[in-house]
Each structure stands twice: as structure tokens, then as C-alpha cells.
Amino acid sequence: MLGARLAWLLADAGVAVTLYEAGPTLGGLVAPWQVGDLTWDRLYHVILLSDARTRALVEALGLGDRLRFGVTRTGFYTDGRQHSMSDALEFLRFPPLGLTDKLRLGGTIAAVARMPAGPWLERVPVLDFLTALSGRRTAERIWRPLLQAKLGDEHARAPAAFIHATIQRMYAARRAGLKEEQFGYVQGGYAPVLAALTAALQARGVTLRLGQPVQAVEAGGRVRTAGAVEAFDQVVLTTSPRIAHRLLGQAPPAAVQRRLAAVEMMGVICASVVLDRPFRGFYVTNITDPSPFTGIIEMSALVDPAELGGRGLLYLPRYLPADHPLWAADDDALQATFLGALQAMYPDLTPDRVRGFGVARARDVMATPVRGYSARRLPPVDVGVPGVRLVTSAQIVNGTLNVDETLGLAERAAPALLEALR
Ligand SMILES: Cc1cc2nc3c(=O)[nH]c(=O)nc-3n(C[C@H](O)[C@H](O)[C@H](O)COP(=O)(O)OP(=O)(O)OC[C@H]3O[C@@H](n4cnc5c(N)ncnc54)[C@H](O)[C@@H]3O)c2cc1C
């Protein structure tokens, strides 16, 4: 989305753009696939009502009338039971916490939602921050499992800025003057968005080199693929710093190489489970009990069942650092572990209800949020190689990883690039 949006903006400004993509189609993390008889996004994606840039892009692609929004329910799986936590009343009834704990938890969220961003948030360990605000019991019973769900074991190193950005995103709708946040999707998922985006880029004269992994990028704007070397006035890498480092090799100055190497990437192993019919009706179920996956996302709780042929569609994500041994597990082993755990949690989910299962692996998802990130690790745009720049989601500071932020990065990077080309 980052590379495609940048190509779009530069082409609109009259630049001749060539876009290289390793995969057979555009999309990267938002690309679709087929599991059982369903085609939907390989990884779960929603658009928030407050995602102004994403909505504007969908509109510009002529798909505005296919955007659907709705209010969804949230669940918690705690102490072997599913709880609904979708409104204030359910929150007050939520058994694992006492009333004082709950009031402090509610107060924490309200306070962080109003807290301005500041460099100090990057210095304080997130669990210390949340323990101070919510108390030890809530930090251990609620916050730690929630952080683990998104960051795995790395949560212990994360700064308060991480939870600040996450809560701020939840409240973005209110800041935008909307009454409540809603989740949405484009009918058909990201597949029609990507088809229209591909056509829009071609209509703007962008040359698409799909299925052409770049092997190296060299000084002077030379791009090397398996069969060819092409030279450009400017090359913009929009991959993770890890991949950028590999493509640039020894070309950047040593200090830049150290910065690129310092960004640790987190990835996700995410199973898609197709069921004969919709499941419990919670878009997100946060799991606080031990589990091989860290949450359950039920896409069929948001998407009109008719669009999914009456099927249920669940995603079971597990976020991992780059060196985790689980990356080596094969699909059969993961299927046995993930489905076994899901069926142990919900004994009524009998094996005959499962109509499809697929494992998606994405290694370069986001920079692991660690304390002091922007001071010590933030990768530079100028990588010190003439004719080459880096614009990457690892440059998002004080934000969370989402398509809207990604489009924002492209929009902020375009003016300087145009200036350089002039
Ligand atoms: C599980 C999950 C759930 C998410 N849910 C949401 C959500 O609900 N809402 C939301 O807004 N966002 C969500 N996101 C985030 C969203 O997917 C990202 O913000 C966005 O897709 C990032 O786009 P990108 O272009 O920066 O990165 P990527 O999509 O990773 O794109 C990088 C591209 O570079 C290509 N590439 C890599 N190496 C080479 C090479 N050598 N040569 C050529 N091409 C190469 C890759 O193939 C890829 O297409 C989610 C992400 C994940 C992982």
C-alpha cells in the first residue's frame, strides 16, 4: 500500500514511475487468498470510520458505495470462559476484576486517550506505566495478556508509547467529531481495492513490474533483478529496514547500516479457519488464558454473511519475533495445534464444522516497539547512497501499524521526493 500510494502521488505530479513488487499482485500484507471455498484477505483487515485517508482512497477508486460499517462486539476468553465486554454494563459485570479495579481500568483508558504524545512515553516501560495507572492485578490479568497478544514475549521491552498510540487510535473517531468508532470493510475485502488500484496506477502510466523481486539496489539508482539492471533518477525502497539492508548491502555508510540492522522486526503467523456457519459474533476475542494464538478475530461478525456464502471466517494470529522457533513449524503441525486449542476452548466446535484451514506467514510486519526507538533505531529516509531513499512503516513513531498510517507516510514523503527530482 505504501509503494502503490507513493507511485500514485508521484505519477499524478508528472513523474514516470516504475513499481517493483516481489509478489504476483500488488497488496503485500493486504493481499487476498483462497481458503476452502472463500476468497478474502490473507490477514484480517478492517477500516475504521476515522481512517480518513483509506476511505478517501477507496472513494477515489470508485468503490465508496461498497464500504460497509458496523458496530461490533468484543469478547474476552478468561478462566476458560467467553465473556462479552462490548458495553459499559458488560464491563461492570466482567468477573475477573473487582469494582475498584474496573474503575481504575476505565480511568486509565480515559486518561491515556486524553494524554498528549511526548518523548517521555518512549522511555517508560509499558507495564510499569499501566501498573501505576491501573494497579498490579489489572496489569497482570488484563494488560499483560493484551500486550502479549500483539507483541508476544517482546511486550516486556515495549514503551508506554505503544499503548498510548493504540488507545489513541481507538479514540480517533471521537477526535474526528464522530460519536463512536465503527469497523468497516469494502465488500469483497481488499481484493477489489487492489484490482482497482492496479488499474488506477496503469491508467496513470505507472510501469508495474509484478512478480519481480529486487535483488539489489546500487548507488546511482540502479535496480537489479534476476534478469536485468535498470537505472533510475531516484529509487525509493518501501520495504522493512531488514529487507532494505539486504538489498543495499555494504553501500550505505557504516552508521546507517548499523541503524538498519538495529530495527528488530516482528512478524505474524495467522491461521484462517473457514466454518460451516458464523461463530460467536465477536469481532475480537482477547485471550488471557495460555493459548498458541493470542486472539480470535471473527470476520464473519462484521461482514454480511451473504458475502461469505453463509460461512464463518476466523483468524487466529500469533505475533512473533524474527528468530522464534515457531517459524519452522509446518502447516500440518500448526493446524493440529491451532485447531486443537480452538476446539478445547469451544467444545461445540466439532471438526465437521471446519470447511477450510490455511496458514499465512508474514515475517516483516512491524518494527518491534522498544524503549528509545526514535532516538536510537528510527531508520533514516536518507540512507547515504546517492539516488536511494527509504520510506518504511518502521518510520511510524507515536502511531500504530495500519493502512491509514501507511498512506500518511507516503503522503508525507512525496513532496520531498518531488523536490529532489526537480
Ligand atoms: C495480522 C495483521 C492485521 C492487520 N490488520 C489491520 C487492520 O485491521 N487495519 C489496518 O488498517 N491495517 C492492518 N494491518 C496493517 C497493514 O496491513 C499495514 O499497515 C500495511 O499493509 C503496510 O503496507 P506496506 O506497504 O508498508 O507493507 P507491506 O504490505 O509489507 O508491503 C511491502 C511490499 O514489499 C514487497 N517486497 C518485499 N521485498 C521485496 C523485494 N526484494 N522486491 C520487490 N518487492 C519486495 C512485498 O512483497 C510487499 O508487497 C494489519 C497487519 C497485519 C499483519
Tab-separated table of C-alpha atoms and ligand atoms in Angstrom:
chain	number	residue	atom	x	y	z
A	1	MET	CA	0.000	0.000	0.000
A	2	LEU	CA	2.914	2.299	0.788
A	3	GLY	CA	4.714	1.773	-2.517
A	4	ALA	CA	1.482	1.871	-4.511
A	5	ARG	CA	0.297	5.114	-2.890
A	6	LEU	CA	3.679	6.762	-3.413
A	7	ALA	CA	3.701	5.683	-7.069
A	8	TRP	CA	0.208	7.153	-7.473
A	9	LEU	CA	1.181	10.533	-5.973
A	10	LEU	CA	4.403	10.818	-7.988
A	11	ALA	CA	2.663	9.804	-11.217
A	12	ASP	CA	-0.013	12.460	-10.586
A	13	ALA	CA	2.799	15.019	-10.315
A	14	GLY	CA	4.078	14.010	-13.750
A	15	VAL	CA	6.892	11.627	-12.750
A	16	ALA	CA	7.495	8.439	-14.747
A	17	VAL	CA	7.316	5.693	-12.109
A	18	THR	CA	8.258	2.023	-12.178
A	19	LEU	CA	6.953	-0.082	-9.286
A	20	TYR	CA	8.662	-3.371	-8.444
A	21	GLU	CA	6.713	-5.932	-6.439
A	22	ALA	CA	8.055	-9.354	-5.480
A	23	GLY	CA	4.583	-10.917	-5.248
A	24	PRO	CA	2.448	-11.805	-8.271
A	25	THR	CA	-0.007	-8.987	-7.462
A	26	LEU	CA	0.019	-5.731	-5.516
A	27	GLY	CA	-1.058	-5.791	-1.883
A	28	GLY	CA	1.652	-7.204	0.370
A	29	LEU	CA	0.033	-7.634	3.778
A	30	VAL	CA	-3.454	-6.758	2.494
A	31	ALA	CA	-3.411	-9.231	-0.427
A	32	PRO	CA	-6.228	-11.813	-0.650
A	33	TRP	CA	-6.090	-15.614	-0.893
A	34	GLN	CA	-8.460	-18.553	-1.063
A	35	VAL	CA	-9.162	-20.883	1.878
A	36	GLY	CA	-11.751	-23.627	1.359
A	37	ASP	CA	-14.341	-22.024	-0.913
A	38	LEU	CA	-13.764	-18.476	0.427
A	39	THR	CA	-11.615	-15.714	-1.022
A	40	TRP	CA	-10.820	-12.975	1.491
A	41	ASP	CA	-7.815	-11.084	2.891
A	42	ARG	CA	-4.897	-13.347	3.869
A	43	LEU	CA	-4.611	-11.350	7.104
A	44	TYR	CA	-7.603	-9.734	8.799
A	45	HIS	CA	-8.188	-6.082	7.951
A	46	VAL	CA	-10.788	-3.532	8.963
A	47	ILE	CA	-11.124	0.129	8.045
A	48	LEU	CA	-12.095	2.481	10.876
A	49	LEU	CA	-14.641	5.220	10.381
A	50	SER	CA	-11.833	7.606	11.349
A	51	ASP	CA	-9.414	6.237	8.689
A	52	ALA	CA	-9.884	9.319	6.523
A	53	ARG	CA	-7.051	8.596	4.068
A	54	THR	CA	-8.076	4.987	3.476
A	55	ARG	CA	-11.681	5.986	2.937
A	56	ALA	CA	-10.604	8.747	0.531
A	57	LEU	CA	-8.525	6.221	-1.423
A	58	VAL	CA	-11.453	3.795	-1.610
A	59	GLU	CA	-13.637	6.676	-2.833
A	60	ALA	CA	-11.029	7.739	-5.408
A	61	LEU	CA	-11.000	4.165	-6.708
A	62	GLY	CA	-14.761	4.392	-7.288
A	63	LEU	CA	-15.542	1.874	-4.535
A	64	GLY	CA	-17.085	4.253	-1.982
A	65	ASP	CA	-20.505	2.683	-2.367
A	66	ARG	CA	-19.032	-0.702	-1.407
A	67	LEU	CA	-17.802	0.472	2.003
A	68	ARG	CA	-19.788	-1.052	4.848
A	69	PHE	CA	-19.533	-0.040	8.526
A	70	GLY	CA	-20.980	-1.520	11.670
A	71	VAL	CA	-20.620	-1.652	15.441
A	72	THR	CA	-19.024	-4.935	16.508
A	73	ARG	CA	-18.805	-6.799	19.805
A	74	THR	CA	-15.644	-7.503	21.765
A	75	GLY	CA	-15.075	-10.601	23.866
A	76	PHE	CA	-12.605	-11.852	26.424
A	77	TYR	CA	-11.719	-15.514	26.876
A	78	THR	CA	-10.657	-15.695	30.511
A	79	ASP	CA	-10.537	-18.557	33.038
A	80	GLY	CA	-11.909	-20.998	30.467
A	81	ARG	CA	-14.959	-18.913	29.581
A	82	GLN	CA	-16.051	-16.486	26.885
A	83	HIS	CA	-17.190	-13.101	28.249
A	84	SER	CA	-18.739	-10.240	26.344
A	85	MET	CA	-17.125	-6.857	27.024
A	86	SER	CA	-18.948	-4.764	24.468
A	87	ASP	CA	-20.602	-2.076	26.576
A	88	ALA	CA	-20.359	-0.408	29.972
A	89	LEU	CA	-22.793	-2.803	31.631
A	90	GLU	CA	-20.908	-5.889	30.459
A	91	PHE	CA	-17.695	-4.256	31.579
A	92	LEU	CA	-19.122	-3.810	35.082
A	93	ARG	CA	-20.225	-7.449	35.150
A	94	PHE	CA	-16.847	-8.777	33.933
A	95	PRO	CA	-15.961	-11.288	36.700
A	96	PRO	CA	-12.140	-11.402	36.755
A	97	LEU	CA	-11.873	-7.872	38.208
A	98	GLY	CA	-13.393	-6.215	41.269
A	99	LEU	CA	-15.249	-2.898	41.066
A	100	THR	CA	-12.291	-0.739	42.145
A	101	ASP	CA	-10.056	-2.440	39.579
A	102	LYS	CA	-12.652	-1.808	36.892
A	103	LEU	CA	-12.994	1.862	37.773
A	104	ARG	CA	-9.217	2.247	37.633
A	105	LEU	CA	-9.116	0.410	34.294
A	106	GLY	CA	-11.807	2.688	32.843
A	107	GLY	CA	-9.960	5.702	34.281
A	108	THR	CA	-6.684	4.517	32.706
A	109	ILE	CA	-8.210	4.306	29.249
A	110	ALA	CA	-9.887	7.717	29.575
A	111	ALA	CA	-6.663	9.329	30.866
A	112	VAL	CA	-4.422	7.821	28.163
A	113	ALA	CA	-6.928	8.792	25.457
A	114	ARG	CA	-6.549	12.431	26.522
A	115	MET	CA	-2.792	12.332	27.190
A	116	PRO	CA	-0.696	14.284	24.643
A	117	ALA	CA	2.118	12.345	22.976
A	118	GLY	CA	5.575	13.123	24.338
A	119	PRO	CA	9.101	11.703	24.223
A	120	TRP	CA	8.832	10.528	27.855
A	121	LEU	CA	6.276	7.896	26.763
A	122	GLU	CA	9.048	6.241	24.778
A	123	ARG	CA	11.228	5.936	27.865
A	124	VAL	CA	8.799	4.359	30.358
A	125	PRO	CA	8.249	0.567	30.239
A	126	VAL	CA	4.639	-0.031	29.216
A	127	LEU	CA	3.836	-2.437	32.050
A	128	ASP	CA	5.211	-0.036	34.703
A	129	PHE	CA	3.079	2.709	33.185
A	130	LEU	CA	-0.082	0.585	33.193
A	131	THR	CA	0.591	-0.814	36.667
A	132	ALA	CA	0.900	2.725	38.034
A	133	LEU	CA	-2.413	3.715	36.475
A	134	SER	CA	-4.499	0.543	36.810
A	135	GLY	CA	-2.950	-1.377	39.721
A	136	ARG	CA	-0.967	-4.605	39.759
A	137	ARG	CA	-3.887	-7.043	39.484
A	138	THR	CA	-5.345	-5.397	36.376
A	139	ALA	CA	-1.890	-5.035	34.851
A	140	GLU	CA	-1.288	-8.772	35.241
A	141	ARG	CA	-4.798	-10.045	34.436
A	142	ILE	CA	-5.755	-7.703	31.603
A	143	TRP	CA	-2.933	-5.529	30.300
A	144	ARG	CA	-0.169	-8.119	30.161
A	145	PRO	CA	-2.250	-10.634	28.133
A	146	LEU	CA	-3.412	-7.851	25.808
A	147	LEU	CA	0.167	-6.701	25.236
A	148	GLN	CA	1.273	-10.307	24.781
A	149	ALA	CA	-1.447	-10.698	22.133
A	150	LYS	CA	0.142	-8.007	19.997
A	151	LEU	CA	3.823	-8.267	20.887
A	152	GLY	CA	4.390	-11.797	22.179
A	153	ASP	CA	7.255	-12.059	24.682
A	154	GLU	CA	8.620	-8.757	23.361
A	155	HIS	CA	5.951	-6.876	25.329
A	156	ALA	CA	8.319	-6.682	28.286
A	157	ARG	CA	10.568	-4.329	26.270
A	158	ALA	CA	7.814	-2.107	24.896
A	159	PRO	CA	7.446	1.535	25.911
A	160	ALA	CA	4.289	3.281	27.179
A	161	ALA	CA	4.149	4.965	23.753
A	162	PHE	CA	2.843	1.667	22.341
A	163	ILE	CA	-0.322	1.549	24.451
A	164	HIS	CA	-0.725	5.305	24.105
A	165	ALA	CA	-0.809	5.011	20.291
A	166	THR	CA	-3.173	2.026	20.449
A	167	ILE	CA	-5.667	3.753	22.762
A	168	GLN	CA	-5.410	6.978	20.768
A	169	ARG	CA	-6.360	5.057	17.605
A	170	MET	CA	-9.411	3.619	19.409
A	171	TYR	CA	-10.470	7.165	20.270
A	172	ALA	CA	-9.607	8.721	16.907
A	173	ALA	CA	-13.254	8.690	15.869
A	174	ARG	CA	-14.233	10.929	18.763
A	175	ARG	CA	-11.429	13.341	17.964
A	176	ALA	CA	-12.676	13.430	14.379
A	177	GLY	CA	-16.074	14.532	15.725
A	178	LEU	CA	-17.768	11.156	15.238
A	179	LYS	CA	-19.910	9.758	18.017
A	180	GLU	CA	-18.434	6.291	18.163
A	181	GLU	CA	-15.838	4.226	16.376
A	182	GLN	CA	-17.076	1.711	13.848
A	183	PHE	CA	-15.301	-1.008	11.944
A	184	GLY	CA	-15.752	-1.333	8.212
A	185	TYR	CA	-14.664	-3.174	5.115
A	186	VAL	CA	-15.044	-2.955	1.385
A	187	GLN	CA	-17.470	-5.550	0.030
A	188	GLY	CA	-15.263	-8.339	-1.289
A	189	GLY	CA	-12.409	-7.419	1.094
A	190	TYR	CA	-9.173	-5.822	-0.165
A	191	ALA	CA	-9.271	-7.819	-3.444
A	192	PRO	CA	-11.476	-5.300	-5.338
A	193	VAL	CA	-9.477	-2.406	-3.838
A	194	LEU	CA	-6.238	-3.899	-5.154
A	195	ALA	CA	-7.745	-4.635	-8.582
A	196	ALA	CA	-8.919	-1.017	-8.860
A	197	LEU	CA	-5.588	0.270	-7.511
A	198	THR	CA	-3.671	-1.732	-10.119
A	199	ALA	CA	-5.878	-0.312	-12.881
A	200	ALA	CA	-5.565	3.243	-11.477
A	201	LEU	CA	-1.760	3.015	-11.459
A	202	GLN	CA	-1.699	1.678	-15.002
A	203	ALA	CA	-4.050	4.487	-16.102
A	204	ARG	CA	-1.524	6.963	-14.630
A	205	GLY	CA	1.242	5.450	-16.702
A	206	VAL	CA	2.983	3.626	-13.824
A	207	THR	CA	5.012	0.674	-15.113
A	208	LEU	CA	4.257	-2.344	-12.922
A	209	ARG	CA	6.925	-4.984	-12.555
A	210	LEU	CA	4.925	-7.631	-10.691
A	211	GLY	CA	6.485	-10.905	-9.614
A	212	GLN	CA	9.938	-9.328	-9.887
A	213	PRO	CA	11.807	-9.468	-6.578
A	214	VAL	CA	14.545	-6.862	-6.450
A	215	GLN	CA	17.889	-8.474	-5.629
A	216	ALA	CA	19.984	-5.374	-5.075
A	217	VAL	CA	19.797	-1.585	-5.170
A	218	GLU	CA	23.024	0.183	-6.013
A	219	ALA	CA	24.361	3.725	-5.894
A	220	GLY	CA	23.193	5.875	-8.784
A	221	GLY	CA	19.666	4.426	-8.582
A	222	ARG	CA	20.419	1.050	-10.191
A	223	VAL	CA	17.908	-1.731	-9.508
A	224	ARG	CA	18.993	-5.309	-10.048
A	225	THR	CA	16.507	-8.156	-10.593
A	226	ALA	CA	17.156	-11.755	-11.690
A	227	GLY	CA	17.187	-10.870	-15.373
A	228	ALA	CA	18.075	-7.194	-15.632
A	229	VAL	CA	19.557	-3.996	-14.242
A	230	GLU	CA	17.600	-0.768	-14.676
A	231	ALA	CA	18.793	2.726	-13.727
A	232	PHE	CA	16.554	5.471	-12.321
A	233	ASP	CA	16.950	9.095	-11.162
A	234	GLN	CA	15.687	8.061	-7.728
A	235	VAL	CA	14.908	4.744	-6.078
A	236	VAL	CA	12.592	4.611	-3.061
A	237	LEU	CA	12.640	1.436	-1.015
A	238	THR	CA	9.293	0.889	0.766
A	239	THR	CA	10.149	-2.423	2.426
A	240	SER	CA	11.141	-3.161	6.013
A	241	PRO	CA	14.587	-1.899	7.071
A	242	ARG	CA	15.704	-5.545	7.272
A	243	ILE	CA	14.972	-6.106	3.585
A	244	ALA	CA	16.317	-2.655	2.648
A	245	HIS	CA	19.574	-3.532	4.405
A	246	ARG	CA	19.838	-6.784	2.455
A	247	LEU	CA	19.169	-5.013	-0.873
A	248	LEU	CA	21.641	-2.197	-0.165
A	249	GLY	CA	24.373	-4.448	1.195
A	250	GLN	CA	27.533	-2.503	2.035
A	251	ALA	CA	26.525	0.588	0.007
A	252	PRO	CA	25.309	2.786	2.930
A	253	PRO	CA	27.801	4.310	5.403
A	254	ALA	CA	28.530	2.054	8.392
A	255	ALA	CA	26.406	4.203	10.755
A	256	VAL	CA	23.338	3.788	8.502
A	257	GLN	CA	23.945	0.058	8.189
A	258	ARG	CA	24.007	-0.175	11.980
A	259	ARG	CA	20.681	1.701	12.196
A	260	LEU	CA	19.033	-0.559	9.627
A	261	ALA	CA	20.309	-3.629	11.462
A	262	ALA	CA	19.101	-2.236	14.807
A	263	VAL	CA	15.432	-2.362	13.804
A	264	GLU	CA	14.111	-5.714	15.015
A	265	MET	CA	11.110	-6.857	13.025
A	266	MET	CA	8.086	-8.719	14.341
A	267	GLY	CA	6.015	-10.969	12.158
A	268	VAL	CA	2.826	-12.940	12.415
A	269	ILE	CA	1.714	-16.484	11.803
A	270	CYS	CA	-2.002	-16.213	11.210
A	271	ALA	CA	-4.390	-19.083	10.551
A	272	SER	CA	-7.630	-18.605	8.609
A	273	VAL	CA	-10.395	-21.021	9.624
A	274	VAL	CA	-13.487	-21.350	7.438
A	275	LEU	CA	-16.526	-22.722	9.291
A	276	ASP	CA	-19.844	-24.014	8.005
A	277	ARG	CA	-21.588	-21.012	9.603
A	278	PRO	CA	-20.728	-17.878	11.637
A	279	PHE	CA	-19.249	-18.413	15.110
A	280	ARG	CA	-19.813	-16.422	18.338
A	281	GLY	CA	-20.340	-12.939	16.845
A	282	PHE	CA	-17.378	-11.149	18.488
A	283	TYR	CA	-15.099	-9.357	16.026
A	284	VAL	CA	-12.256	-9.632	18.549
A	285	THR	CA	-11.948	-12.093	21.387
A	286	ASN	CA	-8.913	-11.303	23.522
A	287	ILE	CA	-7.497	-14.428	25.102
A	288	THR	CA	-5.985	-14.059	28.554
A	289	ASP	CA	-5.571	-17.821	29.181
A	290	PRO	CA	-2.465	-19.614	27.813
A	291	SER	CA	-3.025	-20.364	24.106
A	292	PRO	CA	-0.948	-20.988	20.961
A	293	PHE	CA	-2.676	-17.990	19.298
A	294	THR	CA	-3.253	-14.700	21.017
A	295	GLY	CA	-6.733	-13.724	19.920
A	296	ILE	CA	-9.652	-14.741	17.749
A	297	ILE	CA	-10.810	-12.405	15.017
A	298	GLU	CA	-14.186	-13.333	13.582
A	299	MET	CA	-14.516	-11.588	10.238
A	300	SER	CA	-17.999	-13.081	9.830
A	301	ALA	CA	-19.088	-10.993	12.841
A	302	LEU	CA	-18.533	-7.879	10.710
A	303	VAL	CA	-19.001	-8.959	7.109
A	304	ASP	CA	-22.514	-9.595	5.816
A	305	PRO	CA	-22.925	-13.428	5.947
A	306	ALA	CA	-24.345	-13.397	2.413
A	307	GLU	CA	-20.964	-12.167	1.163
A	308	LEU	CA	-19.233	-15.125	2.754
A	309	GLY	CA	-21.711	-17.639	1.342
A	310	GLY	CA	-23.083	-18.171	4.859
A	311	ARG	CA	-19.671	-19.327	6.101
A	312	GLY	CA	-17.889	-18.350	9.302
A	313	LEU	CA	-14.384	-16.885	8.917
A	314	LEU	CA	-11.990	-16.804	11.876
A	315	TYR	CA	-8.394	-15.604	12.055
A	316	LEU	CA	-6.052	-16.936	14.740
A	317	PRO	CA	-2.936	-14.723	14.925
A	318	ARG	CA	0.324	-15.332	16.742
A	319	TYR	CA	2.812	-12.441	16.678
A	320	LEU	CA	6.480	-13.487	16.799
A	321	PRO	CA	9.984	-12.024	16.711
A	322	ALA	CA	12.095	-12.863	13.658
A	323	ASP	CA	14.125	-15.574	15.444
A	324	HIS	CA	11.242	-17.528	17.041
A	325	PRO	CA	11.393	-21.353	16.553
A	326	LEU	CA	7.671	-21.478	15.589
A	327	TRP	CA	8.559	-20.061	12.134
A	328	ALA	CA	9.973	-23.509	11.349
A	329	ALA	CA	6.678	-25.331	12.093
A	330	ASP	CA	4.925	-26.697	9.013
A	331	ASP	CA	1.259	-26.133	8.120
A	332	ASP	CA	0.111	-29.559	9.357
A	333	ALA	CA	1.730	-29.089	12.763
A	334	LEU	CA	0.239	-25.591	13.098
A	335	GLN	CA	-3.196	-26.832	12.012
A	336	ALA	CA	-3.132	-29.573	14.637
A	337	THR	CA	-2.001	-27.164	17.384
A	338	PHE	CA	-4.278	-24.238	16.488
A	339	LEU	CA	-7.447	-26.263	15.765
A	340	GLY	CA	-6.822	-28.480	18.783
A	341	ALA	CA	-6.606	-25.415	21.062
A	342	LEU	CA	-9.678	-23.785	19.467
A	343	GLN	CA	-11.734	-26.934	19.931
A	344	ALA	CA	-10.569	-27.279	23.534
A	345	MET	CA	-11.801	-23.712	24.170
A	346	TYR	CA	-15.125	-24.264	22.395
A	347	PRO	CA	-16.079	-27.973	22.657
A	348	ASP	CA	-19.196	-27.417	20.496
A	349	LEU	CA	-16.899	-26.578	17.573
A	350	THR	CA	-16.800	-30.120	16.173
A	351	PRO	CA	-14.278	-30.995	13.413
A	352	ASP	CA	-17.043	-31.433	10.800
A	353	ARG	CA	-17.782	-27.696	11.054
A	354	VAL	CA	-14.307	-26.781	9.736
A	355	ARG	CA	-14.519	-26.279	5.946
A	356	GLY	CA	-11.107	-24.828	5.288
A	357	PHE	CA	-7.820	-24.021	7.020
A	358	GLY	CA	-4.832	-22.015	5.834
A	359	VAL	CA	-1.663	-20.657	7.439
A	360	ALA	CA	-0.369	-17.229	6.408
A	361	ARG	CA	3.140	-16.236	7.441
A	362	ALA	CA	4.342	-12.633	7.276
A	363	ARG	CA	7.802	-12.050	8.662
A	364	ASP	CA	8.215	-8.327	8.117
A	365	VAL	CA	5.138	-6.812	9.733
A	366	MET	CA	6.310	-4.109	12.114
A	367	ALA	CA	9.315	-2.777	13.938
A	368	THR	CA	9.356	-4.186	17.465
A	369	PRO	CA	8.467	-1.249	19.707
A	370	VAL	CA	11.314	-0.849	22.176
A	371	ARG	CA	12.184	1.958	24.540
A	372	GLY	CA	14.142	4.809	22.994
A	373	TYR	CA	13.210	3.688	19.470
A	374	SER	CA	13.123	7.084	17.790
A	375	ALA	CA	16.379	8.202	19.402
A	376	ARG	CA	18.437	5.070	18.727
A	377	ARG	CA	16.823	2.994	15.994
A	378	LEU	CA	14.477	5.007	13.771
A	379	PRO	CA	15.701	4.294	10.225
A	380	PRO	CA	16.601	7.369	8.153
A	381	VAL	CA	14.966	8.325	4.847
A	382	ASP	CA	18.369	9.333	3.517
A	383	VAL	CA	20.378	6.114	3.590
A	384	GLY	CA	23.557	7.806	2.429
A	385	VAL	CA	23.520	6.187	-1.020
A	386	PRO	CA	23.168	8.660	-3.912
A	387	GLY	CA	19.811	8.288	-5.674
A	388	VAL	CA	18.300	5.993	-2.997
A	389	ARG	CA	15.784	6.689	-0.204
A	390	LEU	CA	13.948	4.594	2.323
A	391	VAL	CA	10.303	5.179	3.237
A	392	THR	CA	9.093	2.407	5.522
A	393	SER	CA	6.407	1.713	8.071
A	394	ALA	CA	9.257	1.337	10.585
A	395	GLN	CA	9.388	5.161	10.452
A	396	ILE	CA	5.957	5.415	12.101
A	397	VAL	CA	6.547	6.961	15.518
A	398	ASN	CA	3.748	7.539	18.002
A	399	GLY	CA	1.343	5.596	15.843
A	400	THR	CA	0.206	2.035	15.290
A	401	LEU	CA	0.710	-0.024	12.158
A	402	ASN	CA	-2.329	0.332	9.923
A	403	VAL	CA	-3.119	1.122	6.312
A	404	ASP	CA	-4.150	4.689	7.123
A	405	GLU	CA	-0.773	5.456	8.753
A	406	THR	CA	0.942	3.781	5.810
A	407	LEU	CA	-0.880	6.048	3.346
A	408	GLY	CA	0.047	9.014	5.560
A	409	LEU	CA	3.737	8.074	5.309
A	410	ALA	CA	3.509	8.072	1.515
A	411	GLU	CA	1.715	11.418	1.512
A	412	ARG	CA	4.331	12.994	3.772
A	413	ALA	CA	7.243	11.555	1.767
A	414	ALA	CA	6.027	12.623	-1.685
A	415	PRO	CA	6.798	16.413	-1.543
A	416	ALA	CA	10.487	15.913	-0.620
A	417	LEU	CA	10.860	13.321	-3.333
A	418	LEU	CA	9.359	15.621	-5.933
A	419	GLU	CA	11.703	18.346	-4.756
A	420	ALA	CA	14.707	16.030	-5.138
A	421	LEU	CA	13.596	15.039	-8.629
A	422	ARG	CA	13.274	18.675	-9.676
B	1	LIG	C1	-2.311	-9.566	11.009
B	1	LIG	C2	-2.421	-8.126	10.566
B	1	LIG	C3	-3.603	-7.445	10.723
B	1	LIG	C4	-3.731	-6.131	10.315
B	1	LIG	N1	-4.927	-5.502	10.463
B	1	LIG	C5	-5.071	-4.247	10.017
B	1	LIG	C6	-6.344	-3.614	10.089
B	1	LIG	O1	-7.322	-4.189	10.579
B	1	LIG	N2	-6.456	-2.348	9.603
B	1	LIG	C7	-5.391	-1.677	9.057
B	1	LIG	O2	-5.555	-0.547	8.618
B	1	LIG	N3	-4.179	-2.268	8.983
B	1	LIG	C8	-3.985	-3.525	9.446
B	1	LIG	N4	-2.759	-4.123	9.348
B	1	LIG	C9	-1.593	-3.331	8.885
B	1	LIG	C10	-1.493	-3.211	7.367
B	1	LIG	O3	-1.515	-4.479	6.779
B	1	LIG	C11	-0.190	-2.484	7.030
B	1	LIG	O4	-0.174	-1.241	7.673
B	1	LIG	C12	0.034	-2.210	5.541
B	1	LIG	O5	-0.423	-3.243	4.729
B	1	LIG	C13	1.529	-1.984	5.328
B	1	LIG	O6	1.795	-1.733	3.982
B	1	LIG	P1	3.283	-1.624	3.472
B	1	LIG	O7	3.225	-1.312	2.019
B	1	LIG	O8	4.045	-0.694	4.336
B	1	LIG	O9	3.944	-3.049	3.770
B	1	LIG	P2	3.769	-4.462	3.045
B	1	LIG	O10	2.346	-4.751	2.801
B	1	LIG	O11	4.568	-5.428	3.837
B	1	LIG	O12	4.456	-4.233	1.646
B	1	LIG	C14	5.804	-4.430	1.371
B	1	LIG	C15	5.871	-4.966	-0.041
B	1	LIG	O13	7.222	-5.081	-0.441
B	1	LIG	C16	7.334	-6.243	-1.240
B	1	LIG	N5	8.746	-6.656	-1.264
B	1	LIG	C17	9.483	-7.130	-0.240
B	1	LIG	N6	10.737	-7.407	-0.669
B	1	LIG	C18	10.783	-7.102	-1.975
B	1	LIG	C19	11.794	-7.180	-2.982
B	1	LIG	N7	13.031	-7.630	-2.713
B	1	LIG	N8	11.480	-6.788	-4.252
B	1	LIG	C20	10.235	-6.329	-4.546
B	1	LIG	N9	9.237	-6.244	-3.636
B	1	LIG	C21	9.512	-6.623	-2.366
B	1	LIG	C22	6.438	-7.231	-0.535
B	1	LIG	O14	6.092	-8.305	-1.386
B	1	LIG	C23	5.249	-6.355	-0.165
B	1	LIG	O15	4.261	-6.343	-1.163
B	1	LIG	C24	-2.614	-5.460	9.750
B	1	LIG	C25	-1.401	-6.140	9.585
B	1	LIG	C26	-1.300	-7.452	9.995
B	1	LIG	C27	-0.005	-8.168	9.808
